[in-house]
Coordinates of C-alpha atoms and ligand atoms in Angstrom, one line a residue:
X2 CA 7.8 -23.1 -6.6
X3 CA 6.2 -26.4 -5.7
X4 CA 3.5 -26.5 -3.0
X5 CA 6.0 -28.4 -0.8
X6 CA 8.4 -25.5 -1.2
X7 CA 5.7 -23.1 -0.3
X8 CA 4.8 -25.0 2.8
X9 CA 8.4 -24.4 4.1
X10 CA 7.7 -20.6 3.9
X11 CA 7.0 -19.4 7.5
X12 CA 6.9 -15.7 7.1
X13 CA 6.1 -13.0 4.6
X14 CA 9.7 -11.8 4.1
X15 CA 10.7 -15.3 2.8
X16 CA 8.8 -14.8 -0.4
X17 CA 11.2 -12.1 -1.5
X18 CA 14.2 -14.5 -1.9
X19 CA 12.1 -16.9 -4.0
X20 CA 10.8 -14.0 -6.2
X21 CA 14.4 -12.8 -6.7
X22 CA 15.4 -16.2 -8.0
X23 CA 12.5 -16.5 -10.3
X24 CA 12.2 -13.0 -11.8
X25 CA 14.3 -11.3 -14.4
X26 CA 16.6 -8.8 -12.8
X27 CA 14.8 -5.8 -14.3
X28 CA 11.5 -6.9 -12.8
X29 CA 12.8 -7.8 -9.4
X30 CA 14.7 -4.5 -9.2
X31 CA 11.6 -2.6 -10.1
X32 CA 9.5 -4.3 -7.4
X33 CA 12.2 -4.2 -4.7
X34 CA 13.8 -0.8 -5.2
X35 CA 13.4 2.4 -3.3
X36 CA 14.5 5.9 -4.2
X37 CA 18.2 7.1 -4.2
X38 CA 20.0 6.0 -1.1
X39 CA 17.1 3.9 0.0
X40 CA 17.4 5.3 3.5
X41 CA 13.6 5.5 3.9
X42 CA 13.3 2.0 2.5
X43 CA 15.3 0.6 5.4
X44 CA 13.7 3.0 7.9
X45 CA 10.2 1.8 6.9
X46 CA 11.2 -1.5 8.5
X47 CA 13.7 -0.4 11.2
X48 CA 11.2 2.1 12.8
X49 CA 8.8 -0.8 13.7
X50 CA 11.6 -2.4 15.7
X51 CA 11.8 0.7 18.0
X52 CA 8.2 0.4 19.0
X53 CA 7.6 -2.1 21.8
X54 CA 4.7 -3.8 23.4
X55 CA 3.0 -3.2 26.8
X56 CA 1.1 -6.5 26.8
X57 CA -1.8 -7.0 29.2
X58 CA -2.0 -10.4 30.9
X59 CA -4.8 -12.6 32.2
X60 CA -7.3 -11.5 29.7
X61 CA -9.6 -14.4 28.4
X62 CA -8.4 -14.5 24.8
X63 CA -10.2 -17.8 23.9
X64 CA -12.0 -15.7 21.2
X65 CA -10.2 -13.1 19.2
X66 CA -12.3 -11.2 16.7
X67 CA -10.3 -9.5 13.9
X68 CA -13.1 -8.3 11.8
X69 CA -13.6 -4.6 11.3
X70 CA -15.1 -2.1 8.8
X71 CA -13.3 0.0 6.3
X72 CA -15.4 2.9 4.9
X73 CA -18.4 0.9 6.0
X74 CA -17.3 -2.3 4.3
X75 CA -16.8 -5.4 6.4
X76 CA -13.4 -7.1 6.2
X77 CA -12.0 -10.2 7.9
X78 CA -8.9 -8.2 9.1
X79 CA -7.6 -4.6 8.9
X80 CA -4.9 -5.7 6.4
X81 CA -5.5 -4.8 2.8
X82 CA -3.8 -4.9 -0.6
X83 CA -2.0 -1.7 -1.7
X84 CA -1.9 -0.8 -5.3
X85 CA 1.2 -2.0 -7.0
X86 CA 1.7 -1.6 -10.8
X87 CA 2.3 -4.2 -13.5
X88 CA 1.6 -7.4 -11.6
X89 CA 1.7 -9.6 -14.7
X90 CA 5.4 -9.1 -14.7
X91 CA 5.3 -11.2 -11.5
X92 CA 2.9 -13.9 -12.7
X93 CA 0.8 -14.4 -15.9
X94 CA -2.4 -14.2 -13.8
X95 CA -1.2 -10.9 -12.3
X96 CA -3.9 -8.6 -10.8
X97 CA -6.6 -11.3 -11.5
X98 CA -4.8 -13.7 -9.1
X99 CA -4.4 -10.9 -6.5
X100 CA -8.1 -10.0 -6.7
X101 CA -9.2 -13.6 -6.2
X102 CA -6.8 -14.1 -3.3
X103 CA -7.9 -10.9 -1.6
X104 CA -11.6 -11.7 -1.9
X105 CA -10.9 -15.2 -0.6
X106 CA -9.2 -13.7 2.4
X107 CA -12.2 -11.4 2.9
X108 CA -10.2 -8.3 2.4
X109 CA -10.0 -5.3 0.1
X110 CA -7.7 -5.1 -3.0
X111 CA -6.6 -1.7 -4.4
X112 CA -6.0 -1.9 -8.1
X113 CA -3.3 0.3 -9.6
X114 CA -4.0 2.7 -12.4
X115 CA -1.0 1.1 -14.0
X116 CA -2.3 -2.5 -13.7
X117 CA -1.6 -4.9 -16.5
X118 CA -5.3 -6.0 -16.2
X119 CA -8.2 -3.6 -16.7
X120 CA -10.8 -2.6 -14.1
X121 CA -13.4 -4.6 -16.1
X122 CA -11.2 -7.7 -16.1
X123 CA -10.6 -7.5 -12.4
X124 CA -14.3 -7.0 -11.7
X125 CA -15.0 -10.1 -13.7
X126 CA -13.0 -12.3 -11.3
X127 CA -16.1 -12.3 -9.0
X128 CA -17.4 -10.6 -6.0
X129 CA -15.1 -8.6 -3.6
X130 CA -14.6 -5.1 -2.3
X131 CA -12.1 -3.2 -4.4
X132 CA -10.7 0.2 -4.5
X133 CA -9.2 1.9 -7.5
X134 CA -5.9 3.9 -7.3
X135 CA -5.8 6.9 -9.4
X136 CA -2.9 8.8 -11.1
X137 CA -4.2 12.0 -12.6
X138 CA -3.1 12.4 -16.2
X139 CA -2.6 15.8 -17.9
X140 CA -5.6 14.9 -20.1
X141 CA -8.5 15.2 -17.8
X142 CA -10.8 13.4 -20.2
X143 CA -8.8 10.3 -19.6
X144 CA -9.2 10.7 -15.9
X145 CA -13.0 11.2 -16.2
X146 CA -13.4 8.1 -18.4
X147 CA -11.2 6.0 -16.1
X148 CA -13.0 7.0 -13.0
X149 CA -16.4 6.3 -14.6
X150 CA -15.1 2.9 -15.7
X151 CA -14.0 2.0 -12.2
X152 CA -17.3 3.1 -10.8
X153 CA -19.2 1.0 -13.3
X154 CA -17.0 -2.0 -12.6
X155 CA -18.1 -1.8 -9.0
X156 CA -15.0 -0.3 -7.4
X157 CA -15.9 1.3 -4.0
X158 CA -13.4 4.0 -3.5
X159 CA -10.7 6.0 -5.2
X160 CA -7.2 6.1 -3.7
X161 CA -5.8 9.3 -5.1
X162 CA -2.0 9.1 -5.1
X163 CA -0.6 12.6 -4.3
X164 CA 3.1 11.9 -3.8
X165 CA 4.0 11.4 -7.5
X166 CA 4.0 14.7 -9.5
X167 CA 7.3 13.2 -10.8
X168 CA 8.7 9.7 -10.4
X169 CA 11.2 9.3 -7.6
X170 CA 14.8 8.5 -8.7
X171 CA 15.1 4.7 -8.5
X172 CA 18.6 4.1 -9.7
X173 CA 18.2 0.4 -10.4
X174 CA 15.4 1.2 -12.9
X175 CA 17.6 3.9 -14.5
X176 CA 20.6 1.4 -14.9
X177 CA 18.3 -1.3 -16.2
X178 CA 16.5 1.1 -18.6
X179 CA 13.3 -0.3 -17.2
X180 CA 10.5 -0.8 -19.7
X181 CA 7.2 -2.8 -19.6
X182 CA 7.8 -6.1 -21.4
X183 CA 6.4 -6.0 -24.9
X184 CA 3.7 -8.7 -24.3
X185 CA 2.1 -6.6 -21.5
X186 CA 0.2 -3.3 -21.5
X187 CA -1.1 -0.8 -18.9
X188 CA -4.5 -2.3 -19.6
X189 CA -6.6 0.6 -18.4
X190 CA -4.9 2.8 -21.0
X191 CA -4.5 0.3 -23.8
X192 CA -7.4 1.7 -25.8
X193 CA -6.1 5.3 -25.4
X194 CA -2.7 4.6 -26.9
X195 CA -1.1 5.1 -23.6
X196 CA -0.6 1.5 -22.6
X197 CA 3.1 1.0 -23.3
X198 CA 6.0 2.0 -21.1
X199 CA 8.9 2.2 -23.6
X200 CA 12.6 1.9 -23.3
X201 CA 14.2 5.3 -23.0
X202 CA 17.6 6.6 -21.8
X203 CA 16.1 6.8 -18.3
X204 CA 13.7 4.6 -16.4
X205 CA 11.0 4.1 -19.0
X206 CA 8.4 4.7 -16.2
X207 CA 10.0 8.0 -15.2
X208 CA 9.8 9.1 -18.8
X209 CA 6.1 8.0 -19.0
X210 CA 5.3 9.9 -15.8
X211 CA 7.1 13.0 -17.1
X212 CA 5.0 12.9 -20.3
X213 CA 1.6 11.9 -19.0
X214 CA 1.1 12.7 -15.2
X215 CA -0.1 16.1 -14.3
X216 CA 2.5 17.8 -12.1
X217 CA 0.2 20.7 -11.4
X218 CA -2.1 18.5 -9.3
X219 CA -3.1 20.4 -6.2
X220 CA -5.8 20.6 -3.5
X221 CA -8.3 22.1 -5.9
X222 CA -8.1 18.9 -7.9
X223 CA -9.2 16.9 -4.9
X224 CA -12.4 19.0 -5.0
X225 CA -12.6 18.6 -8.8
X226 CA -12.4 14.9 -8.4
X227 CA -15.5 15.0 -6.2
X228 CA -17.4 16.7 -9.0
X229 CA -16.8 13.8 -11.3
X230 CA -17.4 10.9 -8.9
X231 CA -19.6 10.0 -5.9
X232 CA -17.1 7.5 -4.7
X233 CA -15.2 8.2 -1.4
X234 CA -11.7 9.6 -2.0
X235 CA -8.7 8.4 0.0
X236 CA -5.7 10.7 -0.2
X237 CA -2.7 8.4 -0.5
X238 CA 0.7 9.9 0.4
X239 CA 0.1 12.1 3.4
X240 CA 3.1 12.4 5.9
X241 CA 2.3 15.6 7.9
X242 CA -0.3 17.0 10.2
X243 CA -0.6 20.1 8.0
X244 CA -1.6 18.0 4.9
X245 CA -3.9 15.8 7.0
X246 CA -5.9 18.9 8.0
X247 CA -6.0 20.1 4.4
X248 CA -7.1 16.6 3.2
X249 CA -10.0 16.7 5.6
X250 CA -10.9 20.3 4.5
X251 CA -10.8 19.2 0.9
X252 CA -13.4 16.5 1.5
X253 CA -11.3 13.4 1.7
X254 CA -13.1 10.4 3.1
X255 CA -9.9 9.0 4.5
X256 CA -6.1 9.5 4.6
X257 CA -3.4 7.0 3.7
X258 CA -0.1 7.7 5.5
X259 CA 2.3 6.5 2.8
X260 CA 5.7 7.2 1.4
X261 CA 5.0 5.1 -1.6
X262 CA 7.1 2.3 -0.3
X263 CA 10.1 4.6 -0.1
X264 CA 10.1 5.0 -3.9
X265 CA 9.5 8.7 -4.1
X266 CA 11.3 11.2 -1.8
X267 CA 14.1 9.6 0.1
X268 CA 14.8 10.7 3.7
X269 CA 11.1 11.1 4.6
X270 CA 10.4 9.4 7.8
X271 CA 9.1 5.8 8.1
X272 CA 5.4 5.9 7.8
X273 CA 5.0 4.5 11.3
X274 CA 6.9 7.5 12.6
X275 CA 4.6 9.9 10.8
X276 CA 1.3 8.1 11.7
X277 CA 0.6 9.6 15.1
X278 CA 0.8 13.2 14.0
X279 CA -1.5 12.6 11.1
X280 CA -4.0 10.7 13.4
X281 CA -4.0 13.7 15.8
X282 CA -4.6 16.2 13.0
X283 CA -7.4 14.1 11.6
X284 CA -9.1 14.5 15.0
X285 CA -11.3 11.4 14.3
X286 CA -13.0 13.2 11.4
X287 CA -11.8 10.6 8.8
X288 CA -10.1 7.2 9.2
X289 CA -6.3 7.1 8.8
X290 CA -4.6 4.2 7.1
X291 CA -0.9 3.3 6.8
X292 CA 1.3 1.5 4.3
X293 CA 5.0 1.0 4.2
X294 CA 7.1 -1.8 5.6
X295 CA 4.3 -3.9 7.0
X296 CA 5.7 -7.5 7.0
X297 CA 4.5 -8.9 10.4
X298 CA 1.3 -9.1 12.4
X299 CA 3.2 -7.2 15.1
X300 CA 3.7 -4.3 12.6
X301 CA 0.0 -4.2 12.0
X302 CA -0.8 -4.1 15.7
X303 CA 1.6 -1.2 16.2
X304 CA 0.0 0.8 13.5
X305 CA -3.5 0.1 14.9
X306 CA -2.2 1.1 18.4
X307 CA -1.0 4.4 17.0
X308 CA -4.4 5.1 15.6
X309 CA -4.6 3.5 12.1
X310 CA -7.9 2.0 11.1
X311 CA -6.2 -0.4 8.8
X312 CA -3.0 -1.1 6.8
X313 CA -2.0 -2.0 3.3
X314 CA 0.8 -4.2 2.0
X315 CA 2.6 -3.6 -1.3
X316 CA 5.8 -5.6 -2.0
X317 CA 4.6 -8.7 -0.1
X318 CA 1.9 -9.1 -2.7
X319 CA 4.1 -8.9 -5.7
X320 CA 6.7 -11.2 -4.2
X321 CA 4.2 -13.8 -3.1
X322 CA 2.6 -13.6 -6.6
X323 CA 5.9 -14.1 -8.3
X324 CA 6.6 -17.1 -6.0
X325 CA 3.4 -19.0 -6.3
X326 CA 0.6 -17.0 -8.0
X327 CA -2.8 -16.8 -6.4
X328 CA -1.9 -19.5 -3.8
X329 CA 1.2 -17.4 -2.8
X330 CA -0.9 -14.3 -2.2
X331 CA -3.5 -16.3 -0.3
X332 CA -0.7 -17.7 1.9
X333 CA 0.9 -14.3 2.4
X334 CA -2.5 -12.8 3.6
X335 CA -3.2 -15.9 5.8
X336 CA 0.2 -15.6 7.5
X337 CA -0.4 -11.9 8.3
X338 CA -3.9 -12.8 9.6
X339 CA -2.5 -15.5 11.9
X340 CA 0.3 -13.4 13.1
X341 CA -2.0 -10.5 14.0
X342 CA -4.4 -12.8 15.7
X343 CA -1.5 -14.2 17.8
X344 CA -0.2 -10.7 18.6
X345 CA -3.6 -9.7 19.8
X346 CA -4.0 -12.8 22.0
X347 CA -0.5 -12.3 23.5
X348 CA -1.2 -8.6 24.2
X349 CA -4.6 -9.3 25.7
X350 CA -6.8 -7.8 23.0
X351 CA -10.0 -9.6 21.9
X352 CA -11.1 -7.3 19.2
X353 CA -9.6 -4.5 17.0
X354 CA -11.3 -1.9 19.2
X355 CA -9.5 -3.2 22.3
X356 CA -6.1 -2.3 20.7
X357 CA -5.1 1.0 22.3
X358 CA -2.2 3.4 22.5
X359 CA -1.4 1.9 26.0
X360 CA -0.6 -1.4 24.4
X361 CA 2.7 -0.1 23.0
X362 CA 5.5 2.3 23.9
X363 CA 7.3 4.4 21.4
X364 CA 10.6 6.2 21.6
X365 CA 8.9 9.6 21.7
X366 CA 6.8 8.7 24.7
X367 CA 7.5 10.9 27.8
X368 CA 9.3 8.9 30.5
X369 CA 7.2 8.3 33.6
X370 CA 9.6 9.1 36.4
X371 CA 8.3 8.6 40.0
X372 CA 10.2 9.5 43.1
X373 CA 11.7 6.5 45.0
X374 CA 10.3 6.3 48.5
Ligands
FNR20 C1 4.0 0.7 -5.6 N1 3.2 1.7 -5.1 C2 2.2 2.2 -5.9 N2 1.4 3.2 -5.4 C3 0.5 3.8 -6.2 O1 -0.3 4.6 -5.7 N3 0.3 3.4 -7.5 C4 1.1 2.4 -8.0 O2 0.9 2.1 -9.2 C5 2.1 1.8 -7.3 N4 2.9 0.9 -7.8 C6 3.9 0.3 -7.0 C7 4.7 -0.7 -7.5 C8 5.6 -1.4 -6.7 C9 6.4 -2.5 -7.3 C10 5.7 -1.0 -5.3 C11 6.6 -1.7 -4.4 C12 4.9 0.0 -4.8 C13 3.2 2.0 -3.7 C14 2.3 1.1 -2.9 O3 1.0 1.4 -3.1 C15 2.6 1.2 -1.4 O4 2.5 2.6 -1.0 C16 3.9 0.6 -0.9 O5 4.2 -0.5 -1.7 C17 3.8 0.2 0.6 O6 5.1 -0.2 1.0 P1 5.5 -1.8 1.1 O7 4.4 -2.6 1.7 O8 5.9 -2.2 -0.3 O9 6.7 -1.7 2.0

């Protein structure tokens, strides 16, 4: 993609078509797919369109401040980078480009356990606040080592993914016999002989997960994780009030409402539909974040109005990376920044704190019927 072509891109969604043209089918399908019928995949987007604004007028919006803090770290906007695996399939610079783009945008990148760049390589790109996403392997020595390496490399939090005891059934990956291209490795595991995702009769990744990921993972392990690290732990993959309460009890520093970009259990609700019950259950004890289907500044605003402290984007990162490398990811983050700023101005909000539940209306809100006089 030339820079001229990139200039013609006017929203985050448009990167996907460019990525689809550029990428091998196996790679595009891996990035784009959801599980089974992909009902939740569509719903992650559709649900946003049922939430509408109640904009306030005649507020002086000549200055809109979008800065906020996430676990005490200052960011330029409440929009962060979700962990997505194997970014070097999208672009040779992979996670290194994403890390640079996220720091340039003044926001946080979450590095996947299954990155094609190591925690040390990502740290070497320069300063920036970064979180590390953790998959818990059956071999706990591997987990201990990896967490220690992430700490040492300056990562500031662990996002513990809890929705993947087994891999969701992504039929395109099964059809394509998905495997990690031979010139790439899951760099964090390369020294442990666990860096390849080989071709099997299934999705190669599903086979890898079945072999290596600990399906016995449970709430006790959230406590165990706190014995091996002092980093704050975000529990990623909460969709119910019950689990939100348990996460707080287990000592989580935050909750990420996520359905893994609709790649795990199909027919779970859109994350924006689950957000409010989780926020209520958290009772302000820990911050609640959301990912899934965020493509517009208006989506971000709606999540914040429903109580999220920030959001993460997944697919927009890999598609922008595929389209134009680091510059693509920078542009994607810039567009979301600008759209959120405009949404705030047009809703009469001058700061993140000023965004309230009263700025939106959701289908589940009680109707306010007043008698006609
Ligand atoms: C993911 N996601 C993910 N999550 C995680 O905890 N570890 C991982 O390695 C990955 N890898 C991954 C790869 C790809 C290609 C996608 C699309 C997603 C899930 C991710 O963190 C996030 O929850 C979703 O991507 C958010 O939804 P959107 O923004 O993609 O709609």
